[in-house]
Short mmCIF file of C-alpha atoms in Angstrom, two decimals:
data_model
loop_
_atom_site.label_atom_id
_atom_site.label_comp_id
_atom_site.label_asym_id
_atom_site.label_seq_id
_atom_site.Cartn_x
_atom_site.Cartn_y
_atom_site.Cartn_z
CA MET A 33 -27.88 14.13 3.87
CA LYS A 34 -25.17 14.26 1.19
CA LEU A 35 -23.39 11.33 2.81
CA LEU A 36 -26.58 9.23 2.94
CA LYS A 37 -27.29 10.08 -0.68
CA PHE A 38 -23.75 9.12 -1.65
CA LEU A 39 -24.00 5.77 0.17
CA PHE A 40 -27.34 5.02 -1.49
CA LEU A 41 -25.97 5.77 -4.95
CA ALA A 42 -22.79 3.81 -4.30
CA LEU A 43 -24.74 0.61 -3.74
CA PHE A 44 -26.08 0.83 -7.29
CA ILE A 45 -22.85 1.66 -9.10
CA THR A 46 -22.15 -0.84 -11.85
CA SER A 47 -18.71 -1.81 -12.88
CA CYS A 48 -17.19 -0.63 -16.14
CA SER A 49 -16.33 -3.00 -18.95
CA ASN A 50 -13.06 -4.89 -18.49
CA ASP A 51 -11.77 -4.63 -22.03
CA ASP A 52 -8.68 -2.68 -20.95
CA ALA A 53 -5.75 -4.76 -22.16
CA PRO A 54 -2.29 -4.44 -20.64
CA VAL A 55 0.08 -2.14 -22.47
CA ASN A 56 3.24 -3.91 -23.64
CA ASN A 57 6.48 -2.14 -22.86
CA SER A 58 9.91 -2.38 -24.36
CA ASP A 59 11.29 -5.07 -22.06
CA ASN A 60 8.54 -7.55 -22.88
CA GLU A 61 6.76 -7.08 -19.57
CA SER A 62 3.31 -5.53 -19.34
CA LEU A 63 2.02 -2.43 -17.61
CA LEU A 64 -1.15 -3.19 -15.70
CA LYS A 65 -3.98 -0.88 -16.63
CA GLU A 66 -6.67 -2.31 -14.36
CA ILE A 67 -6.53 -4.11 -11.02
CA ASN A 68 -9.01 -5.10 -8.34
CA PRO A 69 -8.25 -3.68 -4.86
CA ASP A 70 -9.39 -7.02 -3.44
CA LEU A 71 -5.91 -8.30 -4.32
CA PHE A 72 -4.42 -6.23 -1.50
CA TYR A 73 -6.80 -5.26 1.27
CA SER A 74 -7.69 -7.73 4.00
CA ASP A 75 -8.83 -5.63 6.96
CA PHE A 76 -11.81 -3.58 5.86
CA VAL A 77 -15.40 -3.98 4.72
CA PRO A 78 -16.44 -1.68 1.85
CA VAL A 79 -20.08 -0.91 1.13
CA ASN A 80 -19.85 -1.98 -2.50
CA PRO A 81 -17.06 -4.56 -3.06
CA GLY A 82 -18.56 -5.81 -6.32
CA VAL A 83 -17.65 -2.64 -8.23
CA MET A 84 -14.15 -2.01 -6.91
CA LYS A 85 -11.34 -1.47 -9.38
CA PHE A 86 -8.37 0.78 -9.98
CA THR A 87 -7.45 1.96 -13.44
CA LEU A 88 -3.86 3.06 -13.95
CA GLU A 89 -2.36 5.64 -16.30
CA TYR A 90 1.28 6.02 -17.39
CA ASP A 91 3.35 8.63 -19.19
CA SER A 92 5.44 8.12 -22.35
CA ASN A 93 8.32 6.86 -20.16
CA GLN A 94 6.04 4.19 -18.68
CA LYS A 95 5.97 5.87 -15.28
CA LEU A 96 2.78 5.61 -13.24
CA THR A 97 1.04 9.00 -13.26
CA LYS A 98 -2.50 8.34 -11.99
CA LYS A 99 -4.57 5.79 -10.13
CA ASN A 100 -8.29 6.21 -10.74
CA GLY A 101 -10.60 4.92 -8.01
CA GLY A 102 -10.36 5.15 -4.26
CA PHE A 103 -12.29 5.08 -1.00
CA PHE A 104 -14.48 7.44 0.98
CA ALA A 105 -14.50 6.91 4.75
CA VAL A 106 -17.88 6.39 6.44
CA ALA A 107 -18.96 6.12 10.07
CA GLY A 108 -18.46 2.72 11.67
CA SER A 109 -22.08 2.85 12.86
CA THR A 110 -23.14 2.09 9.28
CA GLY A 111 -21.63 -1.39 9.59
CA TYR A 112 -18.90 -0.51 7.08
CA ASN A 113 -15.76 1.59 7.26
CA ARG A 114 -15.47 2.93 3.73
CA VAL A 115 -17.11 2.98 0.33
CA TYR A 116 -15.40 2.60 -3.02
CA THR A 117 -15.85 5.43 -5.51
CA LYS A 118 -14.50 6.11 -8.96
CA ASP A 119 -14.55 9.83 -8.08
CA VAL A 120 -11.31 9.62 -6.05
CA TYR A 121 -7.94 9.51 -7.79
CA THR A 122 -4.27 9.58 -6.84
CA SER A 123 -1.71 11.59 -8.83
CA PHE A 124 2.04 10.89 -9.16
CA VAL A 125 4.09 13.96 -10.14
CA TYR A 126 7.80 13.49 -10.98
CA SER A 127 10.65 15.97 -10.63
CA ASN A 128 14.14 14.58 -11.14
CA ASN A 129 14.46 11.80 -8.54
CA THR A 130 11.44 12.81 -6.45
CA VAL A 131 7.75 11.94 -6.70
CA THR A 132 4.83 13.76 -5.07
CA ILE A 133 1.81 11.55 -4.42
CA GLU A 134 -1.57 13.10 -3.54
CA ASP A 135 -5.27 12.16 -3.47
CA PHE A 136 -8.09 14.21 -5.01
CA SER A 137 -11.86 14.08 -5.47
CA THR A 138 -13.69 14.92 -8.68
CA SER A 139 -17.10 14.91 -6.96
CA PRO A 140 -18.87 18.10 -5.79
CA ASP A 141 -20.49 16.06 -2.99
CA PHE A 142 -17.39 15.31 -0.94
CA GLN A 143 -13.70 16.06 -0.51
CA VAL A 144 -10.82 13.81 0.52
CA GLY A 145 -7.60 14.54 2.32
CA LYS A 146 -4.58 14.88 0.04
CA ASN A 147 -2.57 12.32 2.06
CA THR A 148 0.58 13.86 0.60
CA LYS A 149 3.67 11.68 0.33
CA LEU A 150 7.06 12.87 -0.92
CA ILE A 151 9.18 10.05 -2.36
CA THR A 152 12.89 10.04 -3.19
CA LEU A 153 14.19 7.42 -5.63
CA ASN A 154 17.68 6.08 -6.26
CA SER A 155 19.23 5.45 -9.69
CA ALA A 156 17.51 2.05 -9.83
CA ASN A 157 14.11 3.72 -9.23
CA GLN A 158 13.86 2.16 -5.77
CA ILE A 159 12.36 4.17 -2.92
CA ILE A 160 15.08 5.37 -0.57
CA ALA A 161 13.10 7.92 1.44
CA LYS A 162 9.47 8.84 2.06
CA GLU A 163 8.22 11.93 3.86
CA ILE A 164 4.62 12.12 5.06
CA PRO A 165 3.71 15.65 6.22
CA ASN A 166 1.00 16.21 8.81
CA THR A 167 -0.94 19.46 8.44
CA SER A 168 -2.64 19.19 11.84
CA SER A 169 0.59 18.74 13.81
CA PRO A 170 4.21 19.02 12.63
CA TYR A 171 5.15 16.68 15.49
CA LEU A 172 3.34 13.84 13.68
CA ALA A 173 5.17 14.29 10.38
CA LYS A 174 6.83 11.00 9.42
CA LYS A 175 10.07 10.29 7.65
CA GLN A 176 10.97 6.82 6.38
CA ILE A 177 14.38 5.59 5.27
CA PHE A 178 14.61 2.49 3.06
CA THR A 179 17.71 0.29 3.31
CA TYR A 180 18.75 -2.24 0.63
CA SER A 181 21.19 -5.14 0.45
CA GLU A 182 21.97 -7.01 -2.78
CA ASN A 183 19.18 -5.05 -4.47
CA LYS A 184 16.56 -6.21 -1.93
CA LEU A 185 14.76 -4.03 0.58
CA ILE A 186 15.79 -5.19 4.07
CA LYS A 187 14.58 -2.42 6.38
CA ILE A 188 12.31 0.61 6.65
CA THR A 189 12.98 2.98 9.54
CA THR A 190 10.24 5.44 10.50
CA THR A 191 10.96 8.51 12.61
CA TYR A 192 9.14 11.64 13.76
CA PRO A 193 11.91 14.24 13.44
CA ASN A 194 9.96 17.12 14.97
CA VAL A 195 8.96 15.43 18.23
CA PRO A 196 10.44 17.17 21.32
CA TYR A 197 12.25 14.92 23.80
CA ASP A 198 13.36 15.55 27.37
CA ALA A 199 16.25 13.18 28.09
CA SER A 200 16.11 14.09 31.79
CA ASP A 201 12.55 12.74 32.10
CA PRO A 202 12.66 8.96 32.78
CA ASN A 203 9.11 8.63 31.40
CA ASP A 204 9.92 10.39 28.14
CA TYR A 205 11.34 8.63 25.10
CA VAL A 206 11.89 8.94 21.37
CA ARG A 207 9.40 6.80 19.49
CA SER A 208 10.32 5.28 16.15
CA TYR A 209 9.47 2.19 14.10
CA ALA A 210 11.49 -0.37 12.20
CA GLU A 211 10.25 -2.97 9.71
CA ASN A 212 12.65 -5.76 8.75
CA PHE A 213 12.20 -7.77 5.54
CA TYR A 214 13.13 -11.44 4.92
CA TYR A 215 13.29 -13.41 1.65
CA ASP A 216 13.62 -16.99 0.47
CA ALA A 217 16.20 -18.37 -1.97
CA ASN A 218 13.93 -17.53 -4.92
CA GLY A 219 13.86 -13.82 -4.07
CA ASN A 220 10.32 -13.88 -2.65
CA LEU A 221 9.35 -11.95 0.46
CA THR A 222 8.49 -14.42 3.25
CA LYS A 223 8.08 -12.24 6.33
CA THR A 224 8.32 -8.74 7.76
CA GLU A 225 8.62 -7.73 11.40
CA TYR A 226 7.28 -4.27 12.24
CA LEU A 227 8.43 -3.00 15.65
CA GLU A 228 7.62 0.06 17.72
CA LEU A 229 10.79 1.33 19.38
CA HIS A 230 11.17 3.45 22.51
CA ASN A 231 14.67 4.94 22.53
CA GLY A 232 15.66 2.17 20.14
CA VAL A 233 14.23 -0.67 22.28
CA SER A 234 11.29 -2.77 21.06
CA LYS A 235 8.20 -1.89 23.10
CA GLY A 236 4.53 -1.42 22.33
CA GLU A 237 3.21 -2.48 18.94
CA LYS A 238 4.63 -5.41 16.98
CA ILE A 239 3.26 -6.73 13.69
CA ILE A 240 4.37 -9.95 12.01
CA ARG A 241 3.38 -10.23 8.35
CA THR A 242 3.95 -13.51 6.48
CA PHE A 243 3.69 -14.13 2.74
CA GLU A 244 3.23 -17.72 1.57
CA ASP A 245 2.14 -20.12 -1.18
CA TYR A 246 4.02 -18.44 -4.02
CA ASP A 247 3.32 -19.42 -7.63
CA ASN A 248 5.92 -19.67 -10.41
CA SER A 249 4.51 -16.81 -12.49
CA THR A 250 6.28 -13.54 -13.26
CA ASN A 251 5.18 -10.81 -10.84
CA PRO A 252 3.24 -8.09 -12.76
CA PHE A 253 3.37 -5.71 -9.79
CA LYS A 254 7.15 -5.22 -9.61
CA LYS A 255 6.96 -1.78 -11.26
CA LEU A 256 4.16 -0.57 -8.97
CA GLN A 257 6.12 0.04 -5.76
CA LEU A 258 4.82 3.64 -5.63
CA LEU A 259 1.28 2.33 -5.34
CA GLU A 260 0.89 1.63 -1.62
CA GLU A 261 -1.64 -1.12 -2.28
CA CYS A 262 0.96 -2.96 -4.37
CA PHE A 263 4.04 -2.28 -2.27
CA TYR A 264 4.47 -5.66 -0.57
CA ARG A 265 3.58 -7.53 -3.75
CA SER A 266 6.12 -5.49 -5.73
CA LEU A 267 9.05 -6.83 -3.71
CA SER A 268 8.99 -10.46 -4.89
CA LYS A 269 9.87 -12.43 -7.99
CA ASN A 270 6.57 -14.33 -7.95
CA ASN A 271 3.07 -13.90 -6.48
CA TYR A 272 2.03 -14.87 -2.96
CA ARG A 273 -1.38 -16.44 -2.49
CA LYS A 274 -1.59 -16.38 1.31
CA TYR A 275 -1.07 -13.46 3.68
CA THR A 276 -1.16 -13.56 7.48
CA GLU A 277 -0.94 -10.62 9.85
CA ILE A 278 -0.48 -10.98 13.62
CA LYS A 279 -0.44 -7.94 15.90
CA TYR A 280 0.91 -7.78 19.44
CA TYR A 281 1.01 -5.03 22.02
CA ASP A 282 3.66 -5.35 24.72
CA ALA A 283 4.02 -9.04 23.76
CA ALA A 284 0.29 -9.76 24.19
CA LEU A 285 -1.60 -10.97 21.11
CA SER A 286 -4.15 -8.35 20.07
CA TYR A 287 -5.21 -9.31 16.54
CA GLU A 288 -4.71 -12.01 13.92
CA SER A 289 -6.02 -12.34 10.37
CA SER A 290 -5.26 -14.43 7.32
CA ARG A 291 -6.22 -14.12 3.66
CA THR A 292 -5.83 -16.42 0.66
CA TRP A 293 -6.33 -15.83 -3.07
CA VAL A 294 -7.11 -18.14 -5.98
CA PHE A 295 -5.58 -16.77 -9.17
CA THR A 296 -6.15 -17.82 -12.75
CA TYR A 297 -3.30 -18.45 -15.16
CA GLU A 298 -2.64 -18.61 -18.87
CA SER A 299 -1.65 -21.88 -20.53
CA ASN A 300 2.02 -20.87 -20.17
CA GLY A 301 1.62 -20.46 -16.41
CA GLN A 302 1.58 -16.66 -16.33
CA ILE A 303 -0.84 -15.02 -13.93
CA ILE A 304 -3.97 -13.29 -15.25
CA ILE A 305 -4.88 -10.05 -13.44
CA LYS A 306 -8.31 -8.56 -14.06
#
């Protein structure tokens, strides 16, 4: 009954005023304070898309500390797969070169999983490692290593370090994943290839993501790499306006989707994010 009540109320949530102006920082860029999740997601149907927004908070050093707004999963039988709510938030806690990222609910009607992520940063504040614990099974705990070349991310390797492996069993293997990143001459991400690997050999899932139709505006998301929704957008100099995702399984096409955006710009050509 609580879930039905929550869904009913969610349909009538009205959006807050959008008078939050960007905060100017010392290097003449701006820190985004409000963004619409519609800029990122392309593969889900929320109950109430008209009210979606994230509001972002920063500390005195201009580090992201909180994302207000999130999603509550619902049964697929409802015709949707999640509902937006302002009662979910994500916290970013810093300690030296590490960041702990966790989700929380402020509502007495429901709880959310913490989805804990432990991030390690280098001296340039780039992600070099990410650990994703799994409370239900230590064998599903993920570790990701980020590799850079000429200050650009070129590869993310994902492993499951606690998975047992019997090398004498011909049907057993070590599963891992690798995502390779490619850029154009302007420093914009053009494509990634995400591969499932069995003992280092590509097999199983493969995802090709392409990023196209870039504008000439400064990218306002470059400092939001810790925000998973912004991660791919944070990697480029400018802003892509078309995204395509093609999934294969054992070389057979299993899924394809494409998404385009129409942005508005100031008179000087800079993108307007609301």
